[in-house]
Amino acid sequence: MSHAAEHTAEAPAILAEVKPAIVPRAVLVAHGRSFSWITEKICGIIEEKTPRWWWICFAVAGFVASWTVMGLTYLVATGVGVWGHHNPINWAWDIVNFVFWIGIGHAGTLISAILCLLRQKWRTSINRAAEAMTIFAVVCAAIFPVFHVGRIWFAVLPGWLFPFPNGNDIWQNFRSPLEWDVFAVSTYGTVSVLFWYVGLIPDLAILRDRFYAAGNKFRSSLYGLFAMGWRGSNRHWSNYEMAYMILAGISTPLVLSVHTIVSFDFAVSLIPGWHTTIFPPYFVAGAIFSGFGMVLTLMLPLRAVYKLEDLITQYHIDCMCKITLATGTMVGYAYAMEFFIAWYGSNPNEGFAFINRGFGHYAWAYWIMVTCNVITPQFFWFKKIRQNTALVWILSIFVNVGMWFERFVIIVTSLARDFLPSSWGYYSPSIVEIFTFFGTFGVFSVLFLLFIRFLPIMPMAELKAVTPEGDPHSGANAHH
Amino acid sequence: MSAPAANIPAANATHLPAASATRANCALYAGIAGLAATVIGLAVSGNVHAVAMSYLVGISYWTTIAIGMLMLVLIHHIFDAGWSVVIRRQFEHGLAAFKWLFVLFLPLVATAFIGGGDTVWPWMNPAHELLHGHGTVATDILYQKKGAFLNVPMFVGATLVFFAVWIWLSARLRKASFAQDTDGSAKWTTMNRKTAAFGIPMNALALTFAAIFWMKSLEYHWFSTMFGVWYFANCIRAALAFGVFIMVWLTARGDYRGILNKNHWHCIGTLGHAFVIFWAYVTFSQYFLIWNANVPEETFWYNLREHGDWYYIGMLILFGHFFVPFLYLLSFRRKSTASGLLPISIWIAGIILVDLCYNILPALKDAHGDPLPFFSLNLLWVAASVIGVGGICVWAYLRSFATSGAKLIPVRDPRITESLTYHE
C-alpha cells in the first residue's frame, strides 16, 4: 500500500473521513478466469481443427467476394459506363462505398488507439478485432477509388495519383482533397498495419512456442518469423509498451485527419448540402458510430460461437452500446444543425437541398438514414435492450445500413438536384455496381475469417493485465 | 483501503470559513466595483453600444467557464471516471455561479426593451438602419427569412431556457454530490449518472443555441454549422484553465496538499492539451472551409476580422490559442506539475477572452461598415465587465465552498480511493 503511505506522510485531515460508498467496478474478465485459461481459450481457437461452420462461411464469403472480382473485371474490360453514373450524378456508389468502408476502417484504429490513450481497459477484448476490421475495411475502401477510373493503371502507376517526375511536368492537383486522400489513406493504412502488427508480436510468440511444444515446426517457424525473436524480457516489454503508445499517439490524429479529409472531399465544394463547416467532426463522429456498429456486428457472433462471454462481458457490450448511442446522437446533432443552418443561412439552394433530402425523390433514403442513425441507437438507453444480445446485434446491423445511407444521401441527393434544374436527374445503380458493392462484404468476410483462423482475436497479455491477478494493487496480491 | 489514512487524527474538515468569507467578500466588492464601472461607462462613455458589447464579452466569458465546468462534471459522471473525483468538487462549487450569471444577464435582456432595442443585437430593432443605405432590418430579406428565429420573444424565451437548463442540472448534480458526503449512499452516484446521461445532450443544445443567439446573431447574415462546436471547445478549455487556478490555490493553501499528486496534474494537462488540438481542429476547419469555398455570404465575417488591427488579433489567436499552448504542453514535465500548468492556464484563460472579443466586438462598426479597431475601443469597459461578472462568480464559488457544507473532496464517492491513489 505504498500510495497510502505517501498520503500518511503529509495527509490532510479530510482523508480521515474518506469512506467510499460501495459501487464496485465491473470485472473485465468474468468468473475469475486464470492466465492459463485465457491463453488456452484464445490459442485454442487457432489450434483447434478448423470447424465446419468456418468452412461454410468461408465458402459463402468467397462466393460473394467473387461478385466483386467479376464486377471489376467487367468494368475494366468494358469501361465505367457499366455503372449507373450519368450527368449530373457522376459520383455515386463508388464514392458512397468508399466513404462507407473508410469510415469503418477509421473506426477500428480510432477505437483501439483512443481507448488506449484514454486508458480504457475494457478495450482489451475488442481492440484486436477492431484493428483487423480496420485493415480489411481499408482494403475494401481502396477498391473503389482505384477502379472508378476504369483504366486502373491510371490509378496505380506512378504519376497519376502519386507524384512522379515526368517529361511534361504534369503534376497532380495538390489543392484537391482527393489528392490529399491518396496520401492520407495510404499513410493511415500503413500506420494501422503497424499498430496492429506491433500489438500482435507478443501473442505471435506465444503461438510460436505452443506450436513448437506441440511439434508443429512449420507453424512454429512461421509464427516465429513474425514474432521477431520476442522473448518476453523486461526490455522487450518496455520497448513494446513505448512503441505501442507512440503508435497509438500517431494513429489518433491520423484517424481524425483522414476522415476530416474525406469530409473535405465534399465540404470544400459549393454543392448545396456539401458545403457546411461542421462536416469534419460530423464525419469523425459518424466513423466512430459506424465502427462500433460493425464491431458489434462482428464480435457478438464470435462471442456466441467461441463462448467468449467471460472475455466479452455484458459490461463490454454496454460500453459499446453507450458509445454507439453517444456518437449516434452526435450525428443526429449534426443532421439537425445542418438542417437548421440551411434554413437560418437563407440560401435558397441550401434550403432546397435539405428540403429535397427530407421530402424529395430520395426522401426514402433520408428517412432510412435518420431512422437507422438517430432513432435506432436511442434504444440503447434501455438496459434491457443492451442485455439482449440478439437485439443488439440486429440494431448494429441497422447502424451499418444507416451509415451507408448517410453517404448515399449526402452524395446522391445533392448531385441529383444541383443548381441547374435543367440538368437534374435520378440515379439508380446498375446491376454491376450492386454486385460489386455487395461483393466487398464477401472480400471483407474472407479476410476476417482468415484472421479468426490464424491470428489471436484478442491480445492475451493485455487481457491478463486487466484481471485481478494482473493488478499489483488487487487484494490477491496486496499481501505479497 | 476504505480509509487511506485511518491513523490520521480526525479533524474538523470544514475549510477555514473565516478566511474564505474574507476572500469571498473581496471578490464580491471587486465584482460590485466592476459592475459599477460598467454602469458608469454606460453614462459617460458616449458609446452605449461599446459598453453593452463589452458587458456581453464579460458575461459570455464567465458563462463559458461555468458551462465548461458543468460539462466536465457531466462527463466525469457519464464515464464513471476515477482520477477526477478529487477535483470534481471544486467544479461543483463553480456551478453555483449560474444563478448569478442569470441575474447578471438580465440587463442584456432588458436592452431589447430599451430605446430601439438594438443596443447589442441589431436585429432586435426593425428600424435599425443597415449599412450602405440597404434599408432597415425590417426590410432586409435575410432578416425576414430568419425572423421566426431571431425575434425578441424567442431570444428571451431561449435565454430563460438556457439558464433554466444550466441551473437545474447544476442543482441536481450538486445536491446529489453533497448529500453523498453525509449519508454515503450509492443512490446519489446513480442519480448523477442519470443526470449526466440526459444532461450532456441538454447542455450541448443549450450552449450551441446560446452561442448562436448571443454571439453569432450579432452579425446575423453570417452562419456556420461549426459555431456550437467551437464554443464547446472554448468552454472546456476555459473550465480546465480555471480548474488549474483553483487547484493551485488550494494546494498552496494546504487543503489539497497530499491529495493531488503528479498524475492528477498530468491528466488535467493532457486533457487540456487534447482540447488545444480539438479547438484548433474545429477553428481551422471552419476557417478553411469558408476560405476555400470563398462564398461572399460567408467570407465577409472573416474579411471584417482581417481589417485593421483585428488582423493581428486573429494572428494572436492563431498562435496564442493553438501554437503556444500546443508546444508548451508537449512537455511531460510542464503538464504534470502545478508550476508548469499555472502559467499556460493563465495564458489560455486570457486568450479565450481575446477569442470571445474577436467573435463579439467586430460587430461594432463605423459608418463605413468596418469594425471599430480593437485598440480604439475603450477596453476599460471590457476589463470592468470581466472583473464585475467575474467578481460575482468568484464570490459565488467561494460562498459555496465555505457555506455549502460540502466536504473539501467527495469523501463518500465510490471512486474516491481510486482517485486519491491515482497513478499511471
Coordinates of N, CA, C and O in Angstrom, one line a residue, chain A residues 261-398:
Chain A
I261 N -10.3 14.7 -44.0 CA -10.0 15.0 -45.4 C -11.1 14.3 -46.3 O -11.5 14.9 -47.3
V262 N -11.6 13.2 -45.9 CA -12.7 12.6 -46.6 C -13.9 13.6 -46.6 O -14.6 13.8 -47.6
S263 N -14.1 14.2 -45.5 CA -15.2 15.2 -45.4 C -14.9 16.4 -46.3 O -15.8 17.0 -46.9
F264 N -13.7 16.7 -46.4 CA -13.3 17.9 -47.2 C -13.6 17.6 -48.7 O -13.8 18.5 -49.5
D265 N -13.5 16.3 -49.1 CA -13.9 15.9 -50.5 C -15.2 16.6 -50.9 O -15.4 16.9 -52.1
F266 N -16.0 16.7 -49.9 CA -17.4 17.3 -50.2 C -17.4 18.8 -49.8 O -17.9 19.6 -50.5
A267 N -16.9 19.0 -48.6 CA -17.2 20.3 -47.9 C -16.5 21.5 -48.6 O -16.9 22.6 -48.5
V268 N -15.4 21.2 -49.3 CA -14.7 22.3 -50.0 C -15.4 22.8 -51.2 O -15.1 23.8 -51.8
S269 N -16.4 22.0 -51.7 CA -17.1 22.4 -52.9 C -18.2 23.3 -52.6 O -18.5 23.7 -51.4
L270 N -18.9 23.7 -53.6 CA -20.1 24.6 -53.4 C -21.4 23.9 -53.6 O -22.4 24.6 -53.6
I271 N -21.3 22.6 -53.8 CA -22.6 21.9 -54.0 C -23.5 22.0 -52.8 O -23.1 21.8 -51.6
P272 N -24.7 22.4 -53.0 CA -25.7 22.5 -51.8 C -25.8 21.2 -51.0 O -25.9 20.2 -51.7
G273 N -25.6 21.3 -49.7 CA -25.7 20.1 -48.9 C -24.3 19.6 -48.6 O -24.1 18.7 -47.7
W274 N -23.3 20.0 -49.3 CA -21.9 19.6 -49.1 C -21.1 20.6 -48.4 O -20.3 20.3 -47.6
H275 N -21.4 21.9 -48.7 CA -20.5 22.9 -48.2 C -21.1 23.3 -46.8 O -21.9 24.2 -46.7
T276 N -20.6 22.7 -45.8 CA -21.0 23.0 -44.4 C -19.9 22.8 -43.5 O -19.1 21.8 -43.6
T277 N -19.6 23.7 -42.6 CA -18.4 23.7 -41.8 C -18.3 22.6 -40.8 O -17.3 22.3 -40.3
I278 N -19.5 22.0 -40.4 CA -19.5 21.0 -39.4 C -19.0 19.6 -39.9 O -18.9 18.7 -39.1
F279 N -18.8 19.5 -41.2 CA -18.6 18.2 -41.8 C -17.4 17.5 -41.1 O -17.5 16.3 -40.9
P280 N -16.2 18.1 -40.9 CA -15.1 17.3 -40.3 C -15.5 16.6 -39.0 O -15.4 15.3 -39.0
P281 N -15.9 17.3 -37.9 CA -16.2 16.5 -36.7 C -17.4 15.6 -36.9 O -17.5 14.5 -36.3
Y282 N -18.3 16.0 -37.8 CA -19.5 15.1 -38.0 C -19.1 13.8 -38.7 O -19.6 12.7 -38.3
F283 N -18.2 13.9 -39.6 CA -17.7 12.7 -40.3 C -17.0 11.8 -39.3 O -17.1 10.6 -39.4
V284 N -16.2 12.4 -38.4 CA -15.4 11.6 -37.5 C -16.4 10.9 -36.5 O -16.2 9.7 -36.2
A285 N -17.4 11.7 -36.0 CA -18.4 11.0 -35.1 C -19.1 9.9 -35.9 O -19.3 8.8 -35.3
G286 N -19.4 10.1 -37.1 CA -20.1 9.1 -37.9 C -19.2 7.8 -38.1 O -19.6 6.7 -38.0
A287 N -17.9 8.1 -38.2 CA -16.9 7.0 -38.4 C -16.9 6.1 -37.1 O -16.9 4.9 -37.1
I288 N -16.9 6.8 -35.9 CA -16.8 6.0 -34.7 C -18.2 5.3 -34.5 O -18.2 4.1 -34.1
F289 N -19.2 5.9 -34.9 CA -20.6 5.3 -34.8 C -20.6 4.1 -35.7 O -21.0 3.0 -35.2
S290 N -20.2 4.2 -36.9 CA -20.3 3.0 -37.8 C -19.3 2.0 -37.4 O -19.6 0.8 -37.5
G291 N -18.2 2.4 -36.8 CA -17.2 1.4 -36.4 C -17.7 0.6 -35.3 O -17.5 -0.6 -35.3
F292 N -18.3 1.2 -34.3 CA -18.8 0.4 -33.2 C -19.9 -0.4 -33.6 O -20.1 -1.5 -33.1
G293 N -20.7 0.1 -34.6 CA -21.8 -0.8 -35.2 C -21.2 -2.0 -35.8 O -21.7 -3.1 -35.5
M294 N -20.1 -1.9 -36.5 CA -19.5 -3.0 -37.2 C -18.8 -3.9 -36.2 O -18.9 -5.2 -36.3
V295 N -18.2 -3.3 -35.2 CA -17.5 -4.2 -34.1 C -18.6 -5.0 -33.4 O -18.4 -6.2 -33.2
L296 N -19.7 -4.4 -33.1 CA -20.8 -5.2 -32.5 C -21.3 -6.3 -33.5 O -21.5 -7.5 -33.1
T297 N -21.4 -6.0 -34.7 CA -21.9 -6.9 -35.7 C -20.9 -8.1 -35.8 O -21.3 -9.3 -35.9
L298 N -19.6 -7.8 -35.7 CA -18.6 -8.9 -35.8 C -18.4 -9.7 -34.5 O -18.3 -10.9 -34.5
M299 N -18.4 -8.9 -33.4 CA -18.0 -9.6 -32.1 C -19.1 -10.4 -31.5 O -18.8 -11.4 -30.8
L300 N -20.3 -10.0 -31.6 CA -21.4 -10.7 -30.9 C -21.5 -12.1 -31.5 O -21.6 -13.1 -30.7
P301 N -21.5 -12.4 -32.8 CA -21.5 -13.8 -33.2 C -20.2 -14.5 -32.8 O -20.3 -15.7 -32.4
L302 N -19.1 -13.8 -32.8 CA -17.8 -14.5 -32.4 C -18.0 -14.9 -30.9 O -17.5 -16.0 -30.5
R303 N -18.5 -14.0 -30.1 CA -18.7 -14.3 -28.7 C -19.6 -15.5 -28.5 O -19.3 -16.4 -27.6
A304 N -20.6 -15.6 -29.3 CA -21.5 -16.8 -29.2 C -20.9 -18.1 -29.6 O -20.9 -19.1 -29.0
V305 N -20.2 -18.0 -30.8 CA -19.7 -19.2 -31.4 C -18.5 -19.8 -30.5 O -18.5 -21.0 -30.3
Y306 N -17.7 -18.9 -30.1 CA -16.5 -19.4 -29.3 C -16.7 -19.3 -27.8 O -15.8 -19.5 -27.0
K307 N -17.9 -19.0 -27.4 CA -18.2 -18.9 -26.0 C -17.3 -18.0 -25.2 O -16.6 -18.4 -24.3
L308 N -17.2 -16.8 -25.7 CA -16.3 -15.8 -25.1 C -17.0 -14.9 -24.1 O -16.5 -13.8 -23.9
E309 N -18.1 -15.4 -23.5 CA -18.8 -14.5 -22.6 C -18.0 -14.0 -21.4 O -18.3 -12.9 -20.9
D310 N -17.0 -14.7 -21.0 CA -16.2 -14.3 -19.9 C -15.2 -13.2 -20.3 O -14.6 -12.6 -19.5
L311 N -14.9 -13.1 -21.6 CA -14.0 -12.1 -22.1 C -14.7 -10.9 -22.7 O -14.2 -9.8 -22.6
I312 N -15.8 -11.2 -23.4 CA -16.6 -10.1 -23.9 C -17.9 -10.1 -23.0 O -18.8 -10.7 -23.3
T313 N -17.8 -9.4 -21.9 CA -18.8 -9.5 -20.9 C -20.0 -8.5 -21.2 O -19.9 -7.7 -22.2
Q314 N -21.0 -8.6 -20.4 CA -22.1 -7.7 -20.6 C -21.6 -6.2 -20.5 O -22.1 -5.3 -21.2
Y315 N -20.6 -6.0 -19.6 CA -20.1 -4.7 -19.5 C -19.5 -4.1 -20.8 O -19.7 -3.0 -21.1
H316 N -18.8 -5.0 -21.5 CA -18.2 -4.6 -22.8 C -19.3 -4.2 -23.7 O -19.2 -3.2 -24.4
I317 N -20.4 -5.0 -23.8 CA -21.5 -4.8 -24.7 C -22.1 -3.4 -24.3 O -22.5 -2.6 -25.2
D318 N -22.3 -3.2 -23.0 CA -22.9 -2.0 -22.5 C -22.1 -0.8 -23.0 O -22.6 0.2 -23.5
C319 N -20.7 -0.9 -22.8 CA -19.9 0.2 -23.2 C -20.0 0.5 -24.7 O -20.1 1.7 -25.1
M320 N -20.0 -0.6 -25.5 CA -20.1 -0.3 -26.9 C -21.4 0.3 -27.3 O -21.5 1.2 -28.2
C321 N -22.5 -0.2 -26.7 CA -23.8 0.3 -27.0 C -23.9 1.8 -26.6 O -24.5 2.6 -27.3
K322 N -23.3 2.1 -25.5 CA -23.4 3.5 -25.0 C -22.6 4.4 -25.9 O -23.0 5.6 -26.2
I323 N -21.5 4.0 -26.4 CA -20.7 4.8 -27.3 C -21.5 4.9 -28.6 O -21.5 6.0 -29.2
T324 N -22.1 3.9 -29.0 CA -22.9 3.9 -30.3 C -24.0 4.9 -30.1 O -24.3 5.8 -30.9
L325 N -24.6 4.9 -28.9 CA -25.7 5.8 -28.6 C -25.2 7.3 -28.6 O -25.8 8.2 -29.2
A326 N -24.0 7.5 -27.9 CA -23.5 8.8 -27.9 C -23.1 9.4 -29.2 O -23.5 10.5 -29.6
T327 N -22.4 8.5 -30.0 CA -22.0 9.0 -31.3 C -23.2 9.1 -32.3 O -23.2 10.1 -33.1
G328 N -24.1 8.3 -32.2 CA -25.3 8.4 -33.0 C -26.1 9.7 -32.7 O -26.6 10.3 -33.6
T329 N -26.1 10.0 -31.4 CA -26.7 11.3 -31.0 C -25.9 12.5 -31.6 O -26.5 13.5 -32.0
M330 N -24.6 12.4 -31.5 CA -23.8 13.5 -32.1 C -24.1 13.6 -33.6 O -24.2 14.7 -34.1
V331 N -24.2 12.5 -34.3 CA -24.5 12.5 -35.7 C -25.9 13.2 -35.9 O -26.1 14.0 -36.8
G332 N -26.8 12.8 -35.0 CA -28.2 13.5 -35.0 C -28.1 15.0 -34.8 O -28.8 15.7 -35.5
Y333 N -27.2 15.4 -33.9 CA -26.9 16.8 -33.7 C -26.5 17.5 -35.0 O -26.9 18.6 -35.4
A334 N -25.6 16.8 -35.7 CA -25.0 17.3 -36.9 C -26.1 17.4 -38.0 O -26.2 18.4 -38.7
Y335 N -27.0 16.4 -38.1 CA -28.1 16.4 -39.1 C -29.0 17.6 -38.8 O -29.4 18.4 -39.7
A336 N -29.3 17.8 -37.5 CA -30.2 18.9 -37.1 C -29.6 20.2 -37.3 O -30.2 21.1 -37.8
M337 N -28.3 20.3 -37.0 CA -27.6 21.6 -37.2 C -27.5 22.0 -38.7 O -27.7 23.1 -39.1
E338 N -27.2 20.9 -39.5 CA -27.2 21.2 -41.0 C -28.6 21.7 -41.5 O -28.6 22.7 -42.2
F339 N -29.6 21.1 -41.0 CA -30.9 21.4 -41.4 C -31.3 22.8 -41.0 O -31.8 23.7 -41.7
F340 N -30.9 23.1 -39.7 CA -31.2 24.4 -39.1 C -30.5 25.5 -39.8 O -31.0 26.5 -40.2
I341 N -29.2 25.3 -40.0 CA -28.4 26.3 -40.7 C -28.7 26.5 -42.1 O -28.6 27.6 -42.7
A342 N -29.2 25.4 -42.8 CA -29.6 25.6 -44.2 C -30.8 26.5 -44.2 O -30.9 27.3 -45.1
W343 N -31.6 26.5 -43.2 CA -32.8 27.4 -43.1 C -32.3 28.8 -42.7 O -32.6 29.8 -43.3
Y344 N -31.5 28.8 -41.6 CA -31.0 30.0 -41.0 C -30.1 30.8 -42.0 O -30.2 32.0 -42.0
G345 N -29.3 30.1 -42.7 CA -28.4 30.8 -43.7 C -29.2 31.4 -44.8 O -28.6 32.3 -45.5
S346 N -30.4 31.0 -45.0 CA -31.3 31.7 -46.0 C -30.8 31.6 -47.4 O -31.2 32.4 -48.3
N347 N -29.9 30.7 -47.7 CA -29.5 30.5 -49.1 C -30.5 29.5 -49.7 O -30.7 28.4 -49.3
P348 N -31.2 30.0 -50.7 CA -32.3 29.2 -51.3 C -31.9 27.8 -51.8 O -32.6 26.8 -51.7
N349 N -30.6 27.8 -52.3 CA -30.1 26.5 -52.8 C -29.9 25.5 -51.7 O -30.2 24.3 -51.8
E350 N -29.3 26.0 -50.6 CA -29.0 25.2 -49.5 C -30.4 24.7 -48.9 O -30.5 23.5 -48.5
G351 N -31.3 25.6 -48.7 CA -32.6 25.3 -48.2 C -33.3 24.2 -49.0 O -33.8 23.2 -48.4
F352 N -33.2 24.4 -50.3 CA -33.8 23.4 -51.2 C -33.2 22.1 -51.0 O -33.9 21.0 -51.0
A353 N -31.9 22.1 -50.9 CA -31.1 20.8 -50.9 C -31.6 19.9 -49.7 O -31.8 18.7 -49.8
F354 N -31.9 20.6 -48.6 CA -32.3 19.9 -47.4 C -33.7 19.5 -47.4 O -34.1 18.4 -47.0
I355 N -34.5 20.4 -47.9 CA -36.0 20.1 -48.1 C -36.1 18.9 -49.0 O -36.9 18.0 -48.8
N356 N -35.3 18.9 -50.1 CA -35.3 17.9 -51.1 C -34.9 16.5 -50.5 O -35.4 15.5 -50.8
R357 N -33.9 16.6 -49.6 CA -33.4 15.4 -48.9 C -34.6 14.8 -48.1 O -34.8 13.6 -48.2
G358 N -35.3 15.6 -47.4 CA -36.3 15.1 -46.5 C -37.6 14.8 -47.2 O -38.3 13.9 -46.8
F359 N -37.9 15.4 -48.3 CA -39.2 15.3 -48.9 C -39.2 15.1 -50.4 O -40.2 15.1 -51.1
G360 N -38.0 15.0 -51.0 CA -37.9 14.9 -52.4 C -37.9 13.4 -52.9 O -38.3 12.5 -52.2
H361 N -37.3 13.2 -54.1 CA -37.3 11.9 -54.7 C -36.5 10.9 -53.9 O -36.8 9.7 -54.0
Y362 N -35.6 11.4 -53.1 CA -34.8 10.4 -52.3 C -35.2 10.5 -50.8 O -34.4 10.1 -50.0
A363 N -36.4 10.9 -50.6 CA -36.8 11.0 -49.2 C -36.8 9.7 -48.5 O -36.4 9.6 -47.3
W364 N -37.0 8.6 -49.2 CA -37.0 7.3 -48.6 C -35.6 7.0 -48.0 O -35.5 6.4 -47.0
A365 N -34.6 7.4 -48.8 CA -33.2 7.2 -48.3 C -32.9 8.0 -47.1 O -32.3 7.6 -46.1
Y366 N -33.4 9.3 -47.1 CA -33.1 10.2 -46.0 C -33.8 9.6 -44.7 O -33.1 9.6 -43.7
W367 N -35.0 9.1 -44.8 CA -35.6 8.7 -43.6 C -35.1 7.3 -43.1 O -35.2 7.0 -42.0
I368 N -34.6 6.5 -44.1 CA -33.9 5.3 -43.6 C -32.7 5.7 -42.8 O -32.4 5.2 -41.8
M369 N -32.0 6.7 -43.3 CA -30.8 7.2 -42.7 C -31.1 7.7 -41.3 O -30.5 7.3 -40.3
V370 N -32.1 8.6 -41.2 CA -32.5 9.1 -39.9 C -32.9 8.0 -38.9 O -32.5 8.0 -37.7
T371 N -33.7 7.1 -39.4 CA -34.3 6.0 -38.6 C -33.1 5.2 -38.0 O -33.0 4.9 -36.9
C372 N -32.2 4.8 -38.9 CA -31.1 3.9 -38.5 C -30.1 4.6 -37.7 O -29.6 4.0 -36.7
N373 N -29.8 5.9 -38.0 CA -28.6 6.5 -37.3 C -29.0 7.3 -36.1 O -28.2 7.5 -35.2
V374 N -30.2 7.8 -36.1 CA -30.6 8.7 -34.9 C -31.6 7.9 -34.0 O -31.4 7.9 -32.8
I375 N -32.6 7.3 -34.6 CA -33.6 6.6 -33.8 C -33.1 5.3 -33.2 O -33.2 5.0 -32.0
T376 N -32.5 4.5 -34.1 CA -32.1 3.1 -33.7 C -31.2 3.2 -32.4 O -31.4 2.5 -31.5
P377 N -30.1 4.0 -32.4 CA -29.3 4.0 -31.2 C -30.0 4.4 -29.9 O -29.5 4.1 -28.8
Q378 N -31.1 5.1 -30.1 CA -31.8 5.5 -28.8 C -32.3 4.4 -28.0 O -32.6 4.5 -26.8
F379 N -32.5 3.2 -28.7 CA -32.9 2.0 -28.0 C -31.8 1.6 -26.9 O -32.1 1.0 -26.0
F380 N -30.6 2.0 -27.2 CA -29.5 1.7 -26.2 C -29.6 2.4 -24.9 O -28.8 2.2 -24.0
W381 N -30.6 3.3 -24.8 CA -30.8 3.9 -23.5 C -31.2 2.9 -22.5 O -31.1 3.0 -21.3
F382 N -31.9 1.8 -23.0 CA -32.5 0.8 -22.1 C -31.7 -0.4 -21.8 O -31.2 -1.1 -22.7
K383 N -31.5 -0.6 -20.5 CA -30.6 -1.7 -20.1 C -31.1 -3.0 -20.6 O -30.3 -3.9 -21.0
K384 N -32.4 -3.2 -20.6 CA -33.0 -4.5 -21.0 C -32.6 -4.8 -22.5 O -32.4 -5.9 -22.9
I385 N -32.6 -3.7 -23.3 CA -32.2 -3.9 -24.7 C -30.8 -4.2 -24.8 O -30.3 -5.1 -25.6
R386 N -29.9 -3.5 -24.0 CA -28.5 -3.8 -24.1 C -28.1 -5.2 -23.7 O -27.1 -5.8 -24.0
Q387 N -29.0 -5.7 -22.8 CA -28.7 -7.1 -22.3 C -29.2 -8.2 -23.2 O -29.0 -9.4 -23.0
N388 N -30.0 -7.8 -24.2 CA -30.5 -8.8 -25.2 C -29.5 -8.8 -26.4 O -29.6 -7.9 -27.3
T389 N -28.6 -9.7 -26.4 CA -27.5 -9.6 -27.4 C -28.0 -9.8 -28.8 O -27.5 -9.2 -29.8
A390 N -29.1 -10.6 -29.0 CA -29.6 -10.8 -30.3 C -30.2 -9.4 -30.9 O -30.0 -9.1 -32.0
L391 N -30.9 -8.7 -30.0 CA -31.4 -7.5 -30.4 C -30.3 -6.4 -30.6 O -30.4 -5.6 -31.6
V392 N -29.3 -6.4 -29.8 CA -28.2 -5.5 -30.0 C -27.6 -5.8 -31.4 O -27.2 -4.9 -32.1
W393 N -27.4 -7.0 -31.7 CA -26.8 -7.4 -33.0 C -27.7 -6.9 -34.1 O -27.2 -6.3 -35.1
I394 N -29.0 -7.1 -34.0 CA -29.9 -6.6 -35.1 C -29.8 -5.0 -35.2 O -29.7 -4.5 -36.3
L395 N -29.8 -4.4 -34.0 CA -29.7 -2.9 -34.1 C -28.3 -2.5 -34.7 O -28.3 -1.4 -35.4
S396 N -27.3 -3.2 -34.4 CA -26.0 -2.9 -35.0 C -26.0 -3.0 -36.5 O -25.4 -2.2 -37.2
I397 N -26.8 -3.9 -37.0 CA -27.0 -4.0 -38.5 C -27.6 -2.7 -39.0 O -27.3 -2.2 -40.1
F398 N -28.6 -2.3 -38.3 CA -29.3 -1.1 -38.7 C -28.3 0.1 -38.7 O -28.4 1.0 -39.6

